[in-house]
PDB file of C-alpha atoms in Angstrom:
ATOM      1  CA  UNK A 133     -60.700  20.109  -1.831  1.00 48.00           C
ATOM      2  CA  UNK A 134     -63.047  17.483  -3.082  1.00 55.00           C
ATOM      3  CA  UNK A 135     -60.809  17.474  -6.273  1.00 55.00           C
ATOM      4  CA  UNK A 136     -57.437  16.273  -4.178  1.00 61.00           C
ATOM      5  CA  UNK A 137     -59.637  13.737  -2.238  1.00 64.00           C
ATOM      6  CA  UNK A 138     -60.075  11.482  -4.952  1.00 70.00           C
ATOM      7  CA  UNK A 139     -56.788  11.014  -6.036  1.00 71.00           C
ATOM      8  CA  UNK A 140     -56.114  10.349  -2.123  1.00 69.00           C
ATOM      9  CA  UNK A 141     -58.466   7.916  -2.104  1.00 73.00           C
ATOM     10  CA  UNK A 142     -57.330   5.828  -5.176  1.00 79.00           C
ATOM     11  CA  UNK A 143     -53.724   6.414  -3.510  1.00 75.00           C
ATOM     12  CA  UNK A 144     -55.014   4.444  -0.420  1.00 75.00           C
ATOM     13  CA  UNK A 145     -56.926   1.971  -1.875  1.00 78.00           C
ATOM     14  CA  UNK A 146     -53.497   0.813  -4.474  1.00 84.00           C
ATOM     15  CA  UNK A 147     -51.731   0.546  -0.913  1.00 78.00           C
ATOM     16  CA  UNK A 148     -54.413  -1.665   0.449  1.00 79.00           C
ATOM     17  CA  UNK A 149     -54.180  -4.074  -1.914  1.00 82.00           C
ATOM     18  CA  UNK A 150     -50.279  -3.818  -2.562  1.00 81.00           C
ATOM     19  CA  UNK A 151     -49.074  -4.131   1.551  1.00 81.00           C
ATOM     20  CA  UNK A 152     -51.968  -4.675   3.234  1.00 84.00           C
ATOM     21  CA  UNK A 153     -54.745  -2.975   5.513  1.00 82.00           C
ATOM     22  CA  UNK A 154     -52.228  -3.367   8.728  1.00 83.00           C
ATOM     23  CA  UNK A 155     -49.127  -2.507   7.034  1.00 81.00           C
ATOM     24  CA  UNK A 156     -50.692   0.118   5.113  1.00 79.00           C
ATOM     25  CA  UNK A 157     -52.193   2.137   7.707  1.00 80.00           C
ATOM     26  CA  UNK A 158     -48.240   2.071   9.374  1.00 83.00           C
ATOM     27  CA  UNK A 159     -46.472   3.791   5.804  1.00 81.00           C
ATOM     28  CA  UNK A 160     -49.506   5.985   6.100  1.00 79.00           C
ATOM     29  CA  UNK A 161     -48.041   8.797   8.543  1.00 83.00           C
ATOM     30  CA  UNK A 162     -44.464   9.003   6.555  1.00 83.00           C
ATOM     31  CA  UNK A 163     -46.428   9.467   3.317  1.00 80.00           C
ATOM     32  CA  UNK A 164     -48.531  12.043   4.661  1.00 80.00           C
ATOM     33  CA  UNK A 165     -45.724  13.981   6.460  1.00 83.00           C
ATOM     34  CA  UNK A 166     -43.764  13.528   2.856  1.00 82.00           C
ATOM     35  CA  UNK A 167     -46.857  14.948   0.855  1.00 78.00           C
ATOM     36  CA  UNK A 168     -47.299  18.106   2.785  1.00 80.00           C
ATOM     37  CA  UNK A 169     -43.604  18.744   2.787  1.00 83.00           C
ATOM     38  CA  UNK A 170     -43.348  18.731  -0.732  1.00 82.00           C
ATOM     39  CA  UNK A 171     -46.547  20.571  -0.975  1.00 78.00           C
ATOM     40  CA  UNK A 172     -45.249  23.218   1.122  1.00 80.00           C
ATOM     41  CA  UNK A 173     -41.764  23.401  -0.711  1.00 81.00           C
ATOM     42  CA  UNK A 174     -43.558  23.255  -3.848  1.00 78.00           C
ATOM     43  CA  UNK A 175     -46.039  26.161  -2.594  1.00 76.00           C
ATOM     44  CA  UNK A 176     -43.038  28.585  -1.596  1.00 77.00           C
ATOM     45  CA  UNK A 177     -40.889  27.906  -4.500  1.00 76.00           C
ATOM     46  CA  UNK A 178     -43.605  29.081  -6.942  1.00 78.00           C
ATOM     47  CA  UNK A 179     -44.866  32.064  -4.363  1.00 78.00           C
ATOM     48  CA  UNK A 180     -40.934  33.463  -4.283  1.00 78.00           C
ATOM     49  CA  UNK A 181     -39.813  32.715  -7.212  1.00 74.00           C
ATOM     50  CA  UNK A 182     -39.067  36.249  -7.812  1.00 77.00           C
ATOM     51  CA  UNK A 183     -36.870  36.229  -4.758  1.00 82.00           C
ATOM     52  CA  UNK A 184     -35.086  32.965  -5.419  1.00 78.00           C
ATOM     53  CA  UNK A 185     -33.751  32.728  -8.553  1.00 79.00           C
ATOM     54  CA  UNK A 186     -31.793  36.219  -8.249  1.00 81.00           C
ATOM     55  CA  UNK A 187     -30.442  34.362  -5.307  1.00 84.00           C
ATOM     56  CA  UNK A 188     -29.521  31.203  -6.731  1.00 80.00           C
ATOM     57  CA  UNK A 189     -27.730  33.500  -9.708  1.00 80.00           C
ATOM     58  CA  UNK A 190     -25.811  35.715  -7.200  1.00 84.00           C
ATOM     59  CA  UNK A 191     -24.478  32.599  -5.815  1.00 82.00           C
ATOM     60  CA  UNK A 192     -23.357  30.823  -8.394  1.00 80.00           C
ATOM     61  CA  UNK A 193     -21.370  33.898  -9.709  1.00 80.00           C
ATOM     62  CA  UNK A 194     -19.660  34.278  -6.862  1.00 78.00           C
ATOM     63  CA  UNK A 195     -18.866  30.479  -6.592  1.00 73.00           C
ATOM     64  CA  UNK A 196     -17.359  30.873 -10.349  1.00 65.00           C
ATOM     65  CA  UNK A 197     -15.615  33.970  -9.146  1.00 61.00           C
ATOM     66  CA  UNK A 198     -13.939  32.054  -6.161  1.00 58.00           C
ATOM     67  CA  UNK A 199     -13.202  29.500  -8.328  1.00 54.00           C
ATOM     68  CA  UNK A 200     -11.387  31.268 -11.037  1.00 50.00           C
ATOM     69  CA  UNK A 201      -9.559  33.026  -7.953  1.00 52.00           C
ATOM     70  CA  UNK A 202      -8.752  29.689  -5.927  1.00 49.00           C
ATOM     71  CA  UNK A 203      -7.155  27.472  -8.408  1.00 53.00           C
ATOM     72  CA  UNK A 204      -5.105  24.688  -8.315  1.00 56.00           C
ATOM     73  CA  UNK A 205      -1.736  23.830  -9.052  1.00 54.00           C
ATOM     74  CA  UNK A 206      -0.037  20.833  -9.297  1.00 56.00           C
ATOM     75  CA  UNK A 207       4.173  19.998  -9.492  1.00 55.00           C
ATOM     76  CA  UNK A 208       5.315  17.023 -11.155  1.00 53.00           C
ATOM     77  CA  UNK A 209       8.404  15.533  -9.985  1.00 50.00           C
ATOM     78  CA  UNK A 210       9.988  12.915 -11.969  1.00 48.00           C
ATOM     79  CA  UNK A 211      12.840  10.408 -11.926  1.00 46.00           C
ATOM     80  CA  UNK A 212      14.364   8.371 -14.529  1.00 45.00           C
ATOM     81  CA  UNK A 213      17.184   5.933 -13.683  1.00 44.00           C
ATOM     82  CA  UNK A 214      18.333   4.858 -17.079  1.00 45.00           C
ATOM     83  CA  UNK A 215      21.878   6.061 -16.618  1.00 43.00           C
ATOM     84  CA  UNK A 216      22.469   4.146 -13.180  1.00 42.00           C
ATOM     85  CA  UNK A 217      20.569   0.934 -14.380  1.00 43.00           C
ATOM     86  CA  UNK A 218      22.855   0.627 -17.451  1.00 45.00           C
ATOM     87  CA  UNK A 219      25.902   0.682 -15.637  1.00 45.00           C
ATOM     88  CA  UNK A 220      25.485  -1.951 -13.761  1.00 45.00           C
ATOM     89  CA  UNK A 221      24.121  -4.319 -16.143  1.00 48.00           C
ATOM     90  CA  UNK A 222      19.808  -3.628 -15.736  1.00 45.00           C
ATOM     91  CA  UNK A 223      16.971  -1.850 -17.152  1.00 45.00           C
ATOM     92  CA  UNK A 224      15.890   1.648 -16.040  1.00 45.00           C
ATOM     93  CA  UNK A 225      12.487   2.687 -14.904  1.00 45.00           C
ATOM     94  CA  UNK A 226      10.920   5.722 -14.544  1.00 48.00           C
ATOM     95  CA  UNK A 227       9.105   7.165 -11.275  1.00 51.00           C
ATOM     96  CA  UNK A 228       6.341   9.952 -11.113  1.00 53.00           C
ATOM     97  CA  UNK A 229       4.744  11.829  -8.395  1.00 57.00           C
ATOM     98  CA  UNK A 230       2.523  14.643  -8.546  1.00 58.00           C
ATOM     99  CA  UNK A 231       1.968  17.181  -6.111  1.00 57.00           C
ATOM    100  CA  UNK A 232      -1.024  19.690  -6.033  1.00 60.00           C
ATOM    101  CA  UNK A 233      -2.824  22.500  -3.863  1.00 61.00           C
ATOM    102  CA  UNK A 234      -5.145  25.474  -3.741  1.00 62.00           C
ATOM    103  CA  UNK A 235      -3.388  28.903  -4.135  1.00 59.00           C
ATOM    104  CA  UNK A 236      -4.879  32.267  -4.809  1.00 61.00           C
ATOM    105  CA  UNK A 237      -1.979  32.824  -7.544  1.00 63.00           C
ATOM    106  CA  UNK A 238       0.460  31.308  -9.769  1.00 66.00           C
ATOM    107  CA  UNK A 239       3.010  32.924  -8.040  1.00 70.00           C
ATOM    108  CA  UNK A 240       1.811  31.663  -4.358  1.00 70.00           C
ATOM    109  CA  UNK A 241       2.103  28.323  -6.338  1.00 68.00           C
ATOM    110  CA  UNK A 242       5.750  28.735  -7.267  1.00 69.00           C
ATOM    111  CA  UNK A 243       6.463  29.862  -4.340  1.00 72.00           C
ATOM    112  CA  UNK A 244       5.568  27.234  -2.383  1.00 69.00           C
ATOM    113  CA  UNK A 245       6.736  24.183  -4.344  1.00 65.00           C
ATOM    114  CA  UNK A 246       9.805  26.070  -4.435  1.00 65.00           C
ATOM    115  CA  UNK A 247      10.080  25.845  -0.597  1.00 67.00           C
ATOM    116  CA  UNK A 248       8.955  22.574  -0.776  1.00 62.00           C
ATOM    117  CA  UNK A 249      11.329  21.262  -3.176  1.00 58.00           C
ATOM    118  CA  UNK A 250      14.164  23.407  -2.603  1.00 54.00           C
ATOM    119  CA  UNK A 251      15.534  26.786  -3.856  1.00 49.00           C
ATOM    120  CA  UNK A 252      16.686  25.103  -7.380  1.00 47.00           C
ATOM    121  CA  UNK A 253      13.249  25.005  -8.286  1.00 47.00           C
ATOM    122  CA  UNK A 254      12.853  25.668 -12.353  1.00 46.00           C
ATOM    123  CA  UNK A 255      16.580  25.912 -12.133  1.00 44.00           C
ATOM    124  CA  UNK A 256      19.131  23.575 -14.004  1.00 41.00           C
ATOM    125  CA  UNK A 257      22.038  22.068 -12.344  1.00 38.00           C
ATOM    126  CA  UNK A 258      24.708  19.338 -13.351  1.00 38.00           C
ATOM    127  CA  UNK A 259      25.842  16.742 -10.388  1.00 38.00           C
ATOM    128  CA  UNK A 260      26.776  13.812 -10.657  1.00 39.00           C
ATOM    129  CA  UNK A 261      25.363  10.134  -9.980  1.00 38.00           C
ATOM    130  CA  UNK A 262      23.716   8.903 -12.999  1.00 38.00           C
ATOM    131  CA  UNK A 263      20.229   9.598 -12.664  1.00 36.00           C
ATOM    132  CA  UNK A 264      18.140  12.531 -14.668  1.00 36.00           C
ATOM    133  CA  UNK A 265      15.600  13.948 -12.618  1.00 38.00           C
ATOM    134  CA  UNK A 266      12.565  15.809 -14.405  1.00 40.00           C
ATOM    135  CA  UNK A 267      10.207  18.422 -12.746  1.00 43.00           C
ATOM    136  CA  UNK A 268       6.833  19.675 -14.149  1.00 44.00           C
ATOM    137  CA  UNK A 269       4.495  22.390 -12.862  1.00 42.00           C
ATOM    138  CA  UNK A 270       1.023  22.664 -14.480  1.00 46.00           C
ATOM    139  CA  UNK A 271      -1.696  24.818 -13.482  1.00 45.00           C
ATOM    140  CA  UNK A 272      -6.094  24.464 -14.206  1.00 46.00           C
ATOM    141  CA  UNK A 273      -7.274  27.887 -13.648  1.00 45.00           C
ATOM    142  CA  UNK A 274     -11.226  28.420 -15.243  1.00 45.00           C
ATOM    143  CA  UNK A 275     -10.361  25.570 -18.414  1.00 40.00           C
ATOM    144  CA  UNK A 276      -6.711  27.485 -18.846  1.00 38.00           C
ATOM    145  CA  UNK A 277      -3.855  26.195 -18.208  1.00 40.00           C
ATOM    146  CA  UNK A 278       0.312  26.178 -17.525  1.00 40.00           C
ATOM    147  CA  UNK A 279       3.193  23.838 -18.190  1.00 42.00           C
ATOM    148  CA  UNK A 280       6.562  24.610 -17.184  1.00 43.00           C
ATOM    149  CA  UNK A 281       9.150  21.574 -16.694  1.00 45.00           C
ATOM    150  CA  UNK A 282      12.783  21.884 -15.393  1.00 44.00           C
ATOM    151  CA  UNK A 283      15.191  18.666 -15.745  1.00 44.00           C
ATOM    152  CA  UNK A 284      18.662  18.481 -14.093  1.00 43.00           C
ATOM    153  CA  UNK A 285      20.783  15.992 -15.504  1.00 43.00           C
ATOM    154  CA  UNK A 286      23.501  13.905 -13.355  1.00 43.00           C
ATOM    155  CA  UNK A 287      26.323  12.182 -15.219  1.00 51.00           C
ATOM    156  CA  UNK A 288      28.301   9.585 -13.914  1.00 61.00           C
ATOM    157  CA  UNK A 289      31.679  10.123 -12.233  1.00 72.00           C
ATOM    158  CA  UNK A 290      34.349   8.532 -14.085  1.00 82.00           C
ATOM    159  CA  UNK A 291      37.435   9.783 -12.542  1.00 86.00           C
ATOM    160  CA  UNK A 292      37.563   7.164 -10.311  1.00 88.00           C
ATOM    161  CA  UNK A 293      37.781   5.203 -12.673  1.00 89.00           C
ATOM    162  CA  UNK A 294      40.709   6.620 -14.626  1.00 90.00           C
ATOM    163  CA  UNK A 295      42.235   6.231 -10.951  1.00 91.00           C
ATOM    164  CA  UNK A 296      41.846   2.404 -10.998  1.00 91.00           C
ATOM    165  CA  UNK A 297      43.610   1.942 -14.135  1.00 91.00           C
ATOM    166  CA  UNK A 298      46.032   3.758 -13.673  1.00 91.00           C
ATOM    167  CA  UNK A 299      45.681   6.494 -16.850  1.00 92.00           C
ATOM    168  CA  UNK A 300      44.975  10.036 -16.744  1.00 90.00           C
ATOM    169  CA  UNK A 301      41.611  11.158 -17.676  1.00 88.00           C
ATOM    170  CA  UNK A 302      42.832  12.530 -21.274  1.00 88.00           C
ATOM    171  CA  UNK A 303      43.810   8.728 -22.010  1.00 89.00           C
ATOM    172  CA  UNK A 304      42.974   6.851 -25.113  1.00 91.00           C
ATOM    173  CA  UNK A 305      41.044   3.590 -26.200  1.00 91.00           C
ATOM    174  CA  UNK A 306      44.050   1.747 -26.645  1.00 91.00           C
ATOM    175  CA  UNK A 307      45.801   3.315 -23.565  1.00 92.00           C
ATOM    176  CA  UNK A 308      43.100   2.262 -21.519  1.00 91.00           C
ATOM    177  CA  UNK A 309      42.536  -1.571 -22.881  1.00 91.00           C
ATOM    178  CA  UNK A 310      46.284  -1.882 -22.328  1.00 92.00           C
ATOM    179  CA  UNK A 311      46.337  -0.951 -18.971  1.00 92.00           C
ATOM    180  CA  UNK A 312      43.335  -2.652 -18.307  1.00 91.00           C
ATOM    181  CA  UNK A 313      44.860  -6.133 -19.523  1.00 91.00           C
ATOM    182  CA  UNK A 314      48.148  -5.240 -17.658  1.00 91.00           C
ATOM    183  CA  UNK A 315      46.157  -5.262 -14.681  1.00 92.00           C
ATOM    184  CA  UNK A 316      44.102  -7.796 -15.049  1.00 89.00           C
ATOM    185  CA  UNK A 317      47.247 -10.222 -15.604  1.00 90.00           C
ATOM    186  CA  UNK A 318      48.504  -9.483 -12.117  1.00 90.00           C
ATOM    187  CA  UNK A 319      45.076  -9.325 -10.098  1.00 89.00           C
ATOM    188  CA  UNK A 320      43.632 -12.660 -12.182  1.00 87.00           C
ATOM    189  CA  UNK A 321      42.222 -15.011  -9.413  1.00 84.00           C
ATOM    190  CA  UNK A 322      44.214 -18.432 -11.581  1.00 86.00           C
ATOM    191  CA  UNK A 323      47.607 -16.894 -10.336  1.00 87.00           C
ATOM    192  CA  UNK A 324      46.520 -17.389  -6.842  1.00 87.00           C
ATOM    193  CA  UNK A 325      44.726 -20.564  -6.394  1.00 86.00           C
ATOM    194  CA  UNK A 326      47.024 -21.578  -3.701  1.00 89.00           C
ATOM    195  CA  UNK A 327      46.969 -17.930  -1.783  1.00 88.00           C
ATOM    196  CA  UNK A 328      45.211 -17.457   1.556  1.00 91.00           C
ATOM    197  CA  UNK A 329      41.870 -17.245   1.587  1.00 89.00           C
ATOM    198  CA  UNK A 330      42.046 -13.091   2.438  1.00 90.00           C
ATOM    199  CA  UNK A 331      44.785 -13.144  -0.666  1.00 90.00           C
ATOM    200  CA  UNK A 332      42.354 -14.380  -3.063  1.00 90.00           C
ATOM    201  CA  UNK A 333      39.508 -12.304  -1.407  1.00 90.00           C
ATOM    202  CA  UNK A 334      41.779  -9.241  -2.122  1.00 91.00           C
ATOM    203  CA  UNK A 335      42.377  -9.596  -5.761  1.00 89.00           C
ATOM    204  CA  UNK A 336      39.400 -11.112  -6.642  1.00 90.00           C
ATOM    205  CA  UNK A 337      38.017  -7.504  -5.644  1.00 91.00           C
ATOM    206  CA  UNK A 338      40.520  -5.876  -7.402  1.00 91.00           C
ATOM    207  CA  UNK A 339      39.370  -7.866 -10.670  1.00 90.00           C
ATOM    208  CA  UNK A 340      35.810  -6.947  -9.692  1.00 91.00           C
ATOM    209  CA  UNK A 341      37.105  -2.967  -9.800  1.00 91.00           C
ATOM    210  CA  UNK A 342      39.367  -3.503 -12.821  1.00 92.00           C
ATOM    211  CA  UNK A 343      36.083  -4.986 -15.087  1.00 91.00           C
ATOM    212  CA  UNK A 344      33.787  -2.305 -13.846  1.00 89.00           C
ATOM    213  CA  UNK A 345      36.457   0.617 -14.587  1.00 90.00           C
ATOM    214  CA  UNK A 346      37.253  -1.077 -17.951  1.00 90.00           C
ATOM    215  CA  UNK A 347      33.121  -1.627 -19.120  1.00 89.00           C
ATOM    216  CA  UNK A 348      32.674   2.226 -17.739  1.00 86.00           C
ATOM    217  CA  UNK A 349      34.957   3.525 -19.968  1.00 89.00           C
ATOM    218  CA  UNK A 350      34.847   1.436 -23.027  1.00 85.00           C
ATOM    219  CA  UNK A 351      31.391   1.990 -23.518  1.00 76.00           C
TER     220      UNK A 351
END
């Protein structure tokens, strides 16, 4: 006892001359509450020690176990829009967005993100539009892992453009620049400077159709 007394006492004389007699004596009760707190943990921790670390081992297995059980998955969904950006003259970007959750399974997992993103999930279709959309699924499971990526690809439509210059779709280079420039002669907005206003409205968007069906195409 007379050992942990003088140690005290140095303690309180330091705080005297750091804070004060008046400001020392108000610090005083937290200190003393902290001491014997950490005293008392300190006292039980080395009396059970037998006890607590079998405890502290069955719980972190069966935290690891969980984990293992419990992992998560993540979908990537991704969309490029090359194909639509060049046909109308800009450049294509790319958009990502990952989606993740706890499952008990890989194939919970699937399951769900193939509800979530419809039954062609991991399956390859052919549409059209002119954008390629990219899916990937990945998978952290105790420092393993799984990749599995699905891409659909849309192409664009050109019939309708075979329709606005008049060819079938089996026409050639030459067919087409011919009856592109046959067109283009009667729909030219210089043959009808002196029209109406809804004339020259009219076949300036039939010029507008004629250069985009021509440029889709030719290139």
């Amino acid at each position: 006892m007379e050992v942990m007394l003088v140690p005290l006492l140095i303690l309180f004389f330091i705080l005297v001359a750091g804070f004060g007699i008046e400001n020392t004596f108000k610090i005083l009760p937290p200190l003393i509450f902290l001491g014997l707190l950490i005293y008392f943990l300190g006292w039980v921790a080395i009396k059970y020690f037998w006890i607590i670390l079998p405890i502290w081992f069955l719980s972190k297995l069966l935290s690891n176990k969980n984990k293992g059980r419990n992992s998560t998955y993540s979908r990537t969904y991704e969309r490029t829009d090359d194909n639509f950006f060049k046909s109308t003259g800009s450049s294509g970007s790319t958009n990502r967005r990952t989606y993740s959750g706890t499952f008990n399974s890989r194939e919970e997992a699937e399951e769900f993100f193939r509800t979530f993103f419809g039954g062609g999930f991991g399956q390859g279709s052919t549409g059209t539009g002119g954008s390629t959309y990219g899916g990937g699924y990945s998978s952290q499971n105790g420092g393993s892992s799984y990749q599995r990526n699905t891409y659909t690809s849309y192409t664009t439509d050109k019939s309708k453009y075979y329709t606005i210059l008049g060819v079938n779709k089996n026409a050639s280079q030459d067919e087409i620049k011919k009856a592109y420039h046959k067109l283009a002669k009667q729909h030219h907005p210089d043959r009808f400077v002196n029209s109406s206003d809804s004339e020259k409205k009219y076949h300036e968007s039939k010029m507008k159709e004629i250069n985009d069906a021509y440029e889709n195409l030719t290139k």
